[in-house]
Amino acid sequence: MNATLRALNRPLLPGARVYLVGGCVRDLLLGRPIKDLDLVTDGNPRRLASAVARRIGGAPFSLHAELHAYRIAPRGGAAAPWVDVLPLTEAIEEDLRQRDFTINAMALPVPFDATGLERSLVDPCGGLADLHARRLRHTHPGIFIADPVRLLRAVRIAAALEFTLDPETEALVRRDAPLLPQSAVERIRDELFALLALPGSAMWVRRMDSLGLLSSILPETVALKGLAQNANHHLDVWEHTLEAMRQCEALLAGPALPEELRAAVAERLRQPLCAPRSRLALLLFSVLLHDIAKPQTRGETPEGIITFARHDSVGAEIAGAICRRYRLSKRETKLVVTAIGAHLQPGFLSVHEPVTPRKRYHFFRDTGDAAVESLLLSLADRLAARGPWATDAQVERHRRFVAEMLRLTLEGATVAHPVVPIGGRDLAEAVGCPQGPALGELLDALKEAVAVGEVSTRGEAILFARGWVSSRRRRQRSEASPARGQDASEQRRGSTD
């Protein structure tokens, strides 16, 4: 039992009943970490919120004035659980029967005996028996009609707890799956990304698909099923997509990457890009969508070879629209779009060993903050394509190249993260280049020169810049000369007419 719960396990509101309810009771019984606490009372919720705040040293604020709902933000930082307080408007048993799943429909009176939790439990729906059976079961047949996002939550909770869906609950999910698009896109997004952040998400995406949920929220995936590919592949596009997701997760645990590199990659992917969505969840979302344009771009050569020309760039456009549909942030959308748009590039580069520093830099420049995710998507895609044209030598070359590139960017190598040794204003003054687009072009060229090892000092940067400015002026004069000659010729012709 965590410190917050210990602090609250005492009389909080004399003369009123107070109950701990919901997922925190479930997690307490399972011995799992408790993220948030939910309290209900038949007394005054505001007074209870104030009492809780005094106990844990937090600050209460109103969540919903009309519902008299309050939240207490703890002072213990992100690791400490939030506490929500709501009024109990009916008997506790009736309140619990209206919740989503039986394992979330249990309550403990506060204070409770921590050594005998099951004896104190209020459990009108049989949640404890389902907990012991590791089964997710609905509380009543209308739970998904009342709140369709519970359809996704059912799969997410089953995945998180490694529970099975009760057969009757599964039948309800299938029946009500078409209702899911009625939910707010932000809630759908949050449940989907919470699922993608869990281990074995590829298996659960398949489960979502079999239940009719995936086609409700990502109808673009339907056309991937049964779509044949060329001999680079041993699976159709949909099965290849799921295998690529599985391979992507395996990269973080298996031998495809050196151990120290896996640790650095895992640390990066744990980071949220836009809380609470992690880079890992965004990477797996990118893998899920990486071949989304293959139905639109499928073609055949005169010899009957299947092609998917520009499926990377077209797929990036489609993925961008999906990201915007689900209200992902601009940074998240850019990461997904970039990773999908670049997922073929590492394979192309790895064919031409040794890869020059300039080509390596161009990849890092073009992918930017999405370089790691682009590389991992590329390798997962390759590992999921084991048709007769895909040789072990090709796969190993691709794996080795991705590992090298990951090491370069994660270790801050100059080719991946060049730093120009002079500021833009100082450079402009030193070479007589005015502020504006020309200076931006110069700095870009200078950054590339640093990346490939042509420039490393301030003096070398100034020499490079002077040469670049001189070359640019000659080019401008050269481009202007034919135009002046043409104007003069037209004037001479005009004088003889």
XYZ file of N, CA and C in Angstrom, residues 71-296:
678
model
N -10.617 17.352 -7.242
C -9.350 16.624 -7.412
C -8.315 17.247 -6.491
N -7.503 16.403 -5.893
C -6.428 16.871 -5.028
C -5.108 16.548 -5.702
N -4.363 17.595 -6.037
C -3.048 17.425 -6.661
C -2.015 17.256 -5.554
N -1.321 16.134 -5.506
C -0.365 15.896 -4.424
C 0.892 16.738 -4.582
N 1.594 16.929 -3.494
C 2.849 17.662 -3.533
C 4.037 16.737 -3.748
N 3.775 15.463 -3.884
C 4.873 14.506 -4.033
C 5.394 14.373 -5.438
N 4.928 15.219 -6.361
C 5.408 15.151 -7.734
C 4.615 14.153 -8.550
N 5.128 13.867 -9.761
C 4.409 13.017 -10.709
C 4.225 11.600 -10.191
N 5.115 11.133 -9.301
C 5.041 9.757 -8.824
C 3.885 9.554 -7.850
N 3.448 10.597 -7.166
C 2.367 10.476 -6.187
C 1.019 10.456 -6.896
N 0.071 9.622 -6.422
C -1.228 9.538 -7.104
C -2.103 10.763 -6.862
N -2.899 11.089 -7.866
C -3.938 12.105 -7.702
C -5.103 11.463 -6.955
N -5.891 12.279 -6.291
C -7.070 11.783 -5.582
C -8.291 12.542 -6.085
N -9.283 11.808 -6.566
C -10.545 12.407 -6.997
C -11.620 12.118 -5.955
N -12.466 13.100 -5.709
C -13.555 12.979 -4.739
C -14.866 13.295 -5.444
N -15.839 12.382 -5.322
C -17.148 12.581 -5.944
C -18.246 12.275 -4.940
N -19.432 12.847 -5.160
C -20.552 12.562 -4.253
C -21.174 11.203 -4.565
N -21.708 10.575 -3.549
C -22.441 9.322 -3.698
C -23.921 9.667 -3.634
N -24.616 9.538 -4.763
C -26.011 9.990 -4.837
C -27.007 8.856 -4.630
N -26.506 7.629 -4.482
C -27.364 6.470 -4.254
C -26.593 5.481 -3.395
N -27.195 4.366 -3.073
C -26.493 3.357 -2.284
C -25.232 2.926 -3.016
N -24.193 2.602 -2.264
C -22.914 2.258 -2.881
C -23.061 1.086 -3.839
N -23.943 0.114 -3.505
C -24.120 -1.042 -4.384
C -24.681 -0.626 -5.743
N -25.628 0.311 -5.731
C -26.203 0.783 -6.997
C -25.182 1.583 -7.798
N -24.386 2.378 -7.115
C -23.317 3.126 -7.792
C -22.369 2.167 -8.504
N -21.996 1.097 -7.832
C -21.039 0.146 -8.409
C -21.641 -0.607 -9.592
N -22.933 -0.897 -9.534
C -23.570 -1.648 -10.627
C -23.609 -0.845 -11.927
N -23.447 0.467 -11.846
C -23.472 1.305 -13.045
C -22.089 1.479 -13.667
N -21.074 0.893 -13.077
C -19.712 1.029 -13.608
C -19.500 0.065 -14.767
N -18.294 0.089 -15.359
C -18.103 -0.625 -16.622
C -17.898 -2.129 -16.458
N -16.869 -2.531 -15.720
C -16.525 -3.945 -15.607
C -16.528 -4.363 -14.143
N -16.822 -5.621 -13.910
C -16.991 -6.084 -12.528
C -15.741 -5.856 -11.691
N -14.568 -5.991 -12.294
C -13.339 -5.815 -11.511
C -13.102 -4.350 -11.154
N -13.837 -3.450 -11.807
C -13.779 -2.023 -11.462
C -14.975 -1.608 -10.612
N -15.835 -2.570 -10.266
C -17.084 -2.271 -9.555
C -17.025 -2.803 -8.131
N -15.910 -2.569 -7.471
C -15.732 -2.968 -6.074
C -15.364 -1.737 -5.257
N -15.681 -1.784 -3.978
C -15.401 -0.647 -3.098
C -14.900 -1.141 -1.750
N -14.119 -0.289 -1.107
C -13.653 -0.540 0.256
C -14.067 0.631 1.133
N -14.747 0.358 2.259
C -15.067 1.458 3.170
C -13.790 1.998 3.802
N -13.720 3.305 3.928
C -12.540 3.954 4.508
C -12.891 4.431 5.922
N -12.098 3.978 6.944
C -10.887 3.155 6.843
C -11.223 1.676 6.666
N -10.238 0.920 6.179
C -10.410 -0.514 5.966
C -9.240 -1.257 6.608
N -9.446 -2.560 6.804
C -8.410 -3.412 7.382
C -7.495 -3.875 6.258
N -6.287 -3.362 6.214
C -5.364 -3.687 5.125
C -4.958 -5.150 5.128
N -5.149 -5.842 6.256
C -4.777 -7.265 6.325
C -5.930 -8.175 5.915
N -7.102 -7.608 5.710
C -8.260 -8.419 5.335
C -9.125 -7.706 4.319
N -8.522 -7.338 3.201
C -9.224 -6.542 2.189
C -10.481 -7.234 1.679
N -10.379 -8.533 1.413
C -11.506 -9.228 0.807
C -12.698 -9.290 1.756
N -12.432 -9.315 3.062
C -13.532 -9.355 4.038
C -14.294 -8.032 4.064
N -13.599 -6.938 3.778
C -14.228 -5.610 3.841
C -14.888 -5.201 2.532
N -14.689 -5.967 1.491
C -15.050 -5.557 0.135
C -16.559 -5.441 -0.065
N -16.970 -4.372 -0.737
C -18.340 -4.246 -1.243
C -18.285 -4.664 -2.705
N -18.955 -5.765 -3.044
C -18.745 -6.388 -4.363
C -20.065 -6.940 -4.903
N -20.974 -6.068 -5.350
C -22.293 -6.543 -5.785
C -22.297 -7.268 -7.131
N -21.223 -7.158 -7.913
C -21.219 -7.727 -9.273
C -20.311 -8.947 -9.415
N -19.707 -9.399 -8.333
C -18.827 -10.561 -8.423
C -17.468 -10.249 -9.004
N -16.987 -9.050 -8.779
C -15.696 -8.660 -9.338
C -14.528 -9.439 -8.776
N -14.595 -9.801 -7.483
C -13.482 -10.528 -6.873
C -13.303 -11.897 -7.518
N -14.417 -12.591 -7.782
C -14.330 -13.891 -8.449
C -13.733 -13.739 -9.843
N -14.121 -12.690 -10.559
C -13.551 -12.449 -11.888
C -12.072 -12.104 -11.794
N -11.699 -11.407 -10.732
C -10.289 -11.069 -10.529
C -9.468 -12.339 -10.347
N -9.981 -13.259 -9.536
C -9.274 -14.520 -9.317
C -9.219 -15.355 -10.595
N -10.272 -15.267 -11.420
C -10.320 -16.029 -12.675
C -9.585 -15.321 -13.805
N -9.068 -14.119 -13.541
C -8.380 -13.302 -14.548
C -9.286 -13.109 -15.773
N -10.491 -12.647 -15.472
C -11.531 -12.507 -16.494
C -12.082 -11.088 -16.457
N -12.283 -10.499 -17.637
C -12.894 -9.171 -17.744
C -14.346 -9.353 -18.166
N -15.260 -8.910 -17.318
C -16.686 -9.120 -17.556
C -17.447 -7.818 -17.330
N -18.453 -7.577 -18.146
C -19.248 -6.362 -18.055
C -20.179 -6.417 -16.844
N -20.574 -5.245 -16.351
C -21.507 -5.192 -15.222
C -22.960 -5.302 -15.675
N -23.270 -4.770 -16.868
C -24.634 -4.849 -17.393
C -24.573 -4.706 -18.910
N -25.563 -5.182 -19.645
C -25.488 -5.232 -21.115
C -25.406 -3.884 -21.809
N -25.729 -2.800 -21.117
C -25.745 -1.498 -21.781
C -24.497 -0.667 -21.580
N -23.413 -1.261 -21.063
C -22.248 -0.429 -20.717
C -21.626 0.236 -21.940
N -21.600 -0.450 -23.076
C -20.959 0.125 -24.261
C -21.872 1.120 -24.960
N -23.172 0.919 -24.838
C -24.113 1.887 -25.394
C -24.024 3.194 -24.612
N -23.891 3.077 -23.290
C -23.790 4.271 -22.445
C -22.514 5.050 -22.716
N -21.437 4.339 -23.033
C -20.142 5.000 -23.278
C -19.323 4.111 -24.215
N -19.420 4.341 -25.536
C -18.759 3.444 -26.494
C -17.243 3.345 -26.354
N -16.577 4.346 -25.771
C -15.123 4.251 -25.648
C -14.728 3.101 -24.729
N -15.687 2.600 -23.946
C -15.428 1.420 -23.120
C -15.084 0.198 -23.966
N -15.482 0.209 -25.225
C -15.124 -0.890 -26.131
C -13.613 -1.020 -26.245
N -12.939 0.107 -26.443
C -11.474 0.099 -26.492
C -10.878 -0.157 -25.113
N -11.532 0.397 -24.094
C -11.018 0.219 -22.736
C -11.024 -1.259 -22.351
N -12.015 -2.003 -22.841
C -12.070 -3.435 -22.538
C -10.812 -4.138 -23.028
N -10.414 -3.843 -24.248
C -9.211 -4.471 -24.800
C -7.974 -3.978 -24.070
N -7.927 -2.686 -23.778
C -6.751 -2.128 -23.103
C -6.573 -2.705 -21.701
N -7.664 -2.824 -20.942
C -7.562 -3.385 -19.590
C -7.178 -4.858 -19.656
N -7.790 -5.599 -20.572
C -7.427 -7.011 -20.725
C -5.952 -7.158 -21.073
N -5.449 -6.271 -21.921
C -4.032 -6.320 -22.298
C -3.138 -5.974 -21.115
N -3.496 -4.931 -20.382
C -2.665 -4.477 -19.265
C -2.594 -5.517 -18.156
N -3.715 -6.202 -17.902
C -3.773 -7.173 -16.803
C -3.520 -8.600 -17.271
N -3.422 -8.788 -18.590
C -3.293 -10.126 -19.179
C -4.486 -10.993 -18.781
N -5.682 -10.409 -18.906
C -6.935 -11.094 -18.628
C -7.564 -11.545 -19.949
N -8.523 -12.459 -19.846
C -9.313 -12.851 -21.006
C -10.661 -12.133 -20.954
N -11.239 -11.915 -22.122
C -12.576 -11.329 -22.182
C -13.609 -12.421 -21.930
N -14.549 -12.150 -21.058
C -15.669 -13.056 -20.844
C -16.413 -13.235 -22.172
N -16.847 -14.457 -22.522
C -17.517 -14.667 -23.818
C -18.718 -13.751 -24.048
N -19.522 -13.525 -23.017
C -20.679 -12.641 -23.200
C -20.234 -11.193 -23.409
N -19.177 -10.800 -22.713
C -18.639 -9.448 -22.908
C -18.089 -9.298 -24.317
N -17.391 -10.326 -24.796
C -16.855 -10.288 -26.157
C -17.977 -10.150 -27.176
N -19.078 -10.864 -26.954
C -20.215 -10.766 -27.877
C -20.791 -9.350 -27.878
N -20.833 -8.716 -26.715
C -21.314 -7.334 -26.644
C -20.372 -6.383 -27.377
N -19.066 -6.619 -27.260
C -18.091 -5.776 -27.963
C -18.326 -5.864 -29.466
N -18.493 -7.081 -29.962
C -18.735 -7.252 -31.403
C -20.037 -6.563 -31.815
N -21.052 -6.703 -30.990
C -22.352 -6.100 -31.313
C -22.272 -4.583 -31.373
N -21.542 -3.994 -30.426
C -21.555 -2.541 -30.276
C -20.360 -1.844 -30.917
N -19.470 -2.589 -31.566
C -18.280 -1.980 -32.180
C -18.616 -0.815 -33.106
N -19.698 -0.880 -33.905
C -20.010 0.259 -34.785
C -20.312 1.558 -34.041
N -20.553 1.488 -32.730
C -20.853 2.699 -31.958
C -19.602 3.504 -31.627
N -18.430 2.882 -31.750
C -17.203 3.519 -31.273
C -16.948 4.898 -31.879
N -17.175 5.114 -33.184
C -16.923 6.451 -33.749
C -17.782 7.560 -33.147
N -18.803 7.209 -32.365
C -19.614 8.237 -31.712
C -18.860 8.916 -30.569
N -17.799 8.282 -30.092
C -17.032 8.832 -28.972
C -16.154 9.980 -29.446
N -15.778 10.839 -28.518
C -14.863 11.940 -28.833
C -13.543 11.375 -29.333
N -13.007 11.970 -30.392
C -11.776 11.438 -30.981
C -10.620 11.465 -29.986
N -10.615 12.447 -29.093
C -9.532 12.520 -28.109
C -9.560 11.317 -27.171
N -10.749 10.857 -26.799
C -10.851 9.700 -25.904
C -10.455 8.419 -26.628
N -10.861 8.306 -27.897
C -10.432 7.154 -28.696
C -8.919 7.140 -28.809
N -8.348 8.283 -29.132
C -6.888 8.415 -29.251
C -6.189 7.979 -27.974
N -6.672 8.462 -26.843
C -5.989 8.172 -25.585
C -6.024 6.683 -25.259
N -7.151 6.031 -25.513
C -7.224 4.587 -25.260
C -6.331 3.817 -26.226
N -6.322 4.215 -27.497
C -5.492 3.525 -28.480
C -4.020 3.644 -28.131
N -3.576 4.827 -27.776
C -2.157 5.010 -27.479
C -1.765 4.376 -26.146
N -2.697 4.306 -25.202
C -2.416 3.576 -23.963
C -2.214 2.096 -24.264
N -2.972 1.568 -25.212
C -2.806 0.172 -25.617
C -1.475 -0.041 -26.327
N -1.120 0.877 -27.228
C 0.128 0.738 -27.980
C 1.352 0.803 -27.072
N 1.222 1.423 -25.920
C 2.350 1.529 -24.994
C 2.564 0.255 -24.186
N 1.637 -0.700 -24.278
C 1.735 -1.930 -23.492
C 2.555 -2.986 -24.221
N 3.211 -3.885 -23.488
C 3.941 -4.984 -24.136
C 2.991 -5.857 -24.958
N 3.475 -6.339 -26.096
C 2.671 -7.217 -26.933
C 1.527 -6.531 -27.633
N 1.698 -5.246 -27.937
C 0.582 -4.488 -28.516
C 0.163 -5.024 -29.880
N 1.088 -5.634 -30.629
C 0.722 -6.177 -31.944
C -0.374 -7.229 -31.804
N -0.240 -8.080 -30.791
C -1.252 -9.113 -30.558
C -2.604 -8.485 -30.237
N -2.578 -7.396 -29.471
C -3.834 -6.774 -29.072
C -4.431 -5.928 -30.188
N -3.607 -5.414 -31.089
C -4.145 -4.760 -32.285
C -4.871 -5.795 -33.141
N -4.297 -6.990 -33.247
C -4.985 -8.068 -33.966
C -6.320 -8.393 -33.283
N -6.300 -8.396 -31.955
C -7.530 -8.677 -31.207
C -8.564 -7.588 -31.466
N -8.141 -6.341 -31.453
C -9.051 -5.242 -31.773
C -9.670 -5.439 -33.147
N -8.844 -5.864 -34.082
C -9.322 -6.065 -35.447
C -10.353 -7.188 -35.501
N -10.079 -8.283 -34.800
C -11.002 -9.422 -34.829
C -12.342 -9.083 -34.182
N -12.341 -8.107 -33.284
C -13.574 -7.694 -32.611
C -14.336 -6.617 -33.381
N -13.764 -6.153 -34.491
C -14.417 -5.125 -35.293
C -14.157 -3.711 -34.823
N -13.205 -3.537 -33.905
C -12.934 -2.206 -33.365
C -11.992 -1.404 -34.245
N -10.980 -2.066 -34.801
C -9.982 -1.324 -35.572
C -10.599 -0.696 -36.813
N -11.462 -1.443 -37.487
C -12.088 -0.891 -38.693
C -13.016 0.272 -38.366
N -13.482 0.340 -37.118
C -14.344 1.452 -36.716
C -13.565 2.745 -36.540
N -12.295 2.626 -36.123
C -11.522 3.847 -35.858
C -10.447 4.105 -36.905
N -10.001 3.052 -37.589
C -9.021 3.201 -38.671
C -9.513 2.421 -39.889
N -10.573 2.904 -40.536
C -11.116 2.168 -41.685
C -10.113 2.014 -42.821
N -9.065 2.840 -42.819
C -8.037 2.736 -43.866
C -7.319 1.390 -43.840
N -7.362 0.687 -42.692
C -6.643 -0.592 -42.593
C -7.378 -1.737 -43.278
N -8.661 -1.582 -43.542
C -9.444 -2.691 -44.097
C -8.877 -3.146 -45.438
N -8.490 -2.198 -46.288
C -8.006 -2.525 -47.636
C -6.651 -3.221 -47.627
N -5.964 -3.262 -46.485
C -4.664 -3.931 -46.418
C -4.810 -5.449 -46.388
N -5.964 -5.929 -45.968
C -6.150 -7.368 -45.768
C -6.245 -8.095 -47.099
N -5.441 -9.128 -47.214
C -5.449 -9.931 -48.429
C -4.751 -9.300 -49.609
N -4.144 -8.133 -49.424
C -3.472 -7.445 -50.531
C -2.101 -8.077 -50.750
N -1.966 -8.782 -51.872
C -0.727 -9.516 -52.154
C 0.419 -8.560 -52.452
N 1.649 -9.034 -52.177
C 2.848 -8.239 -52.410
C 3.807 -9.020 -53.307
N 4.945 -8.389 -53.611
C 5.916 -9.068 -54.471
C 6.750 -10.050 -53.655
N 7.736 -10.655 -54.318
C 8.487 -11.747 -53.697
C 9.473 -11.291 -52.631
N 9.537 -9.985 -52.344
C 10.279 -9.555 -51.155
C 9.550 -9.970 -49.886
N 8.250 -10.258 -50.035
C 7.396 -10.495 -48.871
C 6.867 -11.923 -48.846
N 6.616 -12.408 -47.639
C 5.985 -13.710 -47.460
C 4.568 -13.576 -46.906
N 4.142 -12.337 -46.668
C 2.825 -12.082 -46.089
C 2.093 -11.013 -46.893
N 0.760 -10.997 -46.775
C 0.026 -9.891 -47.391
C 0.285 -8.613 -46.588
N -0.237 -7.499 -47.060
C 0.122 -6.214 -46.451
C -0.330 -6.139 -44.994
N -1.520 -6.637 -44.687
C -2.005 -6.540 -43.314
C -1.194 -7.425 -42.368
N -0.977 -8.662 -42.763
C -0.195 -9.557 -41.903
C 1.245 -9.057 -41.780
N 1.775 -8.494 -42.853
C 3.116 -7.888 -42.785
C 3.133 -6.730 -41.788
N 2.073 -5.931 -41.771
C 2.001 -4.803 -40.838
C 2.052 -5.285 -39.393
N 1.264 -6.299 -39.073
C 1.261 -6.835 -37.710
C 2.605 -7.467 -37.364
N 3.217 -8.149 -38.330
C 4.534 -8.744 -38.079
C 5.584 -7.660 -37.872
N 5.475 -6.561 -38.607
C 6.414 -5.450 -38.414
C 6.256 -4.847 -37.021
N 5.029 -4.754 -36.531
C 4.825 -4.278 -35.160
C 5.482 -5.223 -34.159
N 5.300 -6.522 -34.377
C 5.913 -7.502 -33.471
C 7.430 -7.413 -33.528
N 7.983 -7.276 -34.728
C 9.434 -7.167 -34.883
C 9.961 -5.893 -34.231
N 9.193 -4.833 -34.310
C 9.621 -3.569 -33.706
C 9.763 -3.725 -32.197
N 8.797 -4.374 -31.569
C 8.896 -4.620 -30.130
C 10.057 -5.554 -29.813
N 10.282 -6.545 -30.685
C 11.367 -7.501 -30.452
C 12.732 -6.837 -30.537
N 12.847 -5.786 -31.342
C 14.125 -5.075 -31.457
C 14.602 -4.557 -30.105
N 13.663 -4.217 -29.242
C 14.014 -3.630 -27.952
C 14.404 -4.687 -26.927
N 14.196 -5.952 -27.266
C 14.508 -7.019 -26.312
C 15.449 -8.073 -26.876
N 15.543 -8.169 -28.205
C 16.306 -9.240 -28.823
C 17.700 -8.846 -29.241
N 18.385 -9.753 -29.922
C 19.798 -9.549 -30.267
C 20.047 -8.737 -31.530
N 19.010 -8.258 -32.190
C 19.227 -7.526 -33.443
C 20.057 -6.268 -33.225
N 19.955 -5.678 -32.037
C 20.749 -4.497 -31.693
C 21.650 -4.831 -30.510
N 22.872 -4.280 -30.472
C 23.755 -4.500 -29.320
C 23.076 -4.053 -28.026
N 23.442 -4.715 -26.926
C 22.751 -4.482 -25.653
C 22.792 -3.025 -25.218
N 23.980 -2.389 -25.311
C 24.071 -1.009 -24.848
C 23.252 -0.071 -25.734
N 23.111 -0.430 -27.009
C 22.302 0.375 -27.920
C 20.820 0.196 -27.604
N 20.420 -1.034 -27.287
C 19.029 -1.295 -26.907
C 18.634 -0.466 -25.695
N 19.539 -0.383 -24.729
C 19.238 0.381 -23.513
C 19.029 1.857 -23.832
N 19.880 2.411 -24.694
C 19.750 3.826 -25.061
C 18.471 4.067 -25.857
N 18.154 3.141 -26.758
C 16.926 3.267 -27.547
C 15.705 3.183 -26.634
N 15.711 2.208 -25.725
C 14.570 2.037 -24.823
C 14.356 3.274 -23.957
N 15.447 3.857 -23.489
C 15.342 5.062 -22.667
C 14.712 6.199 -23.463
N 15.116 6.345 -24.712
C 14.537 7.404 -25.551
C 13.048 7.156 -25.795
N 12.691 5.906 -26.091
C 11.310 5.613 -26.439
C 10.368 5.719 -25.250
N 10.902 5.641 -24.049
C 10.061 5.824 -22.861
C 9.633 7.281 -22.686
N 10.357 8.183 -23.291
C 10.078 9.605 -23.097
C 8.760 10.002 -23.775
N 7.944 10.808 -23.106
C 6.733 11.309 -23.763
C 7.083 12.436 -24.726
N 6.483 12.405 -25.893
C 6.640 13.528 -26.817
C 5.570 14.571 -26.519
N 4.388 14.080 -26.199
C 3.289 14.937 -25.751
C 2.542 14.118 -24.705
N 2.832 14.378 -23.434
C 2.323 13.544 -22.340
C 0.810 13.340 -22.466
N 0.342 12.097 -22.215
C 1.112 10.946 -21.750
C 1.604 10.024 -22.863
N 1.517 10.448 -24.116
C 1.868 9.549 -25.220
C 3.383 9.469 -25.380
N 3.911 8.253 -25.310
C 5.351 8.040 -25.376
C 5.814 7.938 -26.821
N 7.113 8.078 -26.999
C 7.697 7.881 -28.327
C 7.491 6.438 -28.795
N 7.502 5.490 -27.873
C 7.276 4.095 -28.249
C 5.895 3.923 -28.861
N 4.875 4.480 -28.220
C 3.521 4.366 -28.759
C 3.418 5.032 -30.125
N 4.078 6.170 -30.296
C 4.069 6.853 -31.593
C 4.816 6.050 -32.645
N 5.908 5.404 -32.251
C 6.635 4.546 -33.183
C 5.744 3.400 -33.646
N 5.078 2.733 -32.713
C 4.224 1.605 -33.084
C 3.022 2.063 -33.906
N 2.532 3.261 -33.641
C 1.466 3.823 -34.475
C 1.986 4.040 -35.892
N 3.227 4.495 -36.010
C 3.848 4.681 -37.329
C 3.991 3.346 -38.049
N 4.380 2.306 -37.315
C 4.501 0.980 -37.929
C 3.130 0.505 -38.404
N 2.115 0.722 -37.585
C 0.758 0.319 -37.953
C 0.308 0.969 -39.258
N 0.772 2.193 -39.510
C 0.327 2.939 -40.697
C 1.363 2.974 -41.818
N 2.501 2.298 -41.665
C 3.612 2.552 -42.597
C 3.308 2.128 -44.031
N 2.427 1.150 -44.226
C 2.068 0.708 -45.581
C 0.622 1.052 -45.917
N 0.094 2.069 -45.285
C -1.320 2.398 -45.418
C -1.685 2.810 -46.840
N -0.699 3.231 -47.635
C -0.982 3.678 -49.010
C -0.779 2.581 -50.045
N -0.436 1.379 -49.638
C -0.203 0.337 -50.646
C -1.445 0.004 -51.477
N -2.652 0.025 -50.924
C -3.812 -0.215 -51.797
C -3.937 0.811 -52.920
N -3.638 2.083 -52.631
C -3.768 3.141 -53.636
C -2.626 3.141 -54.638
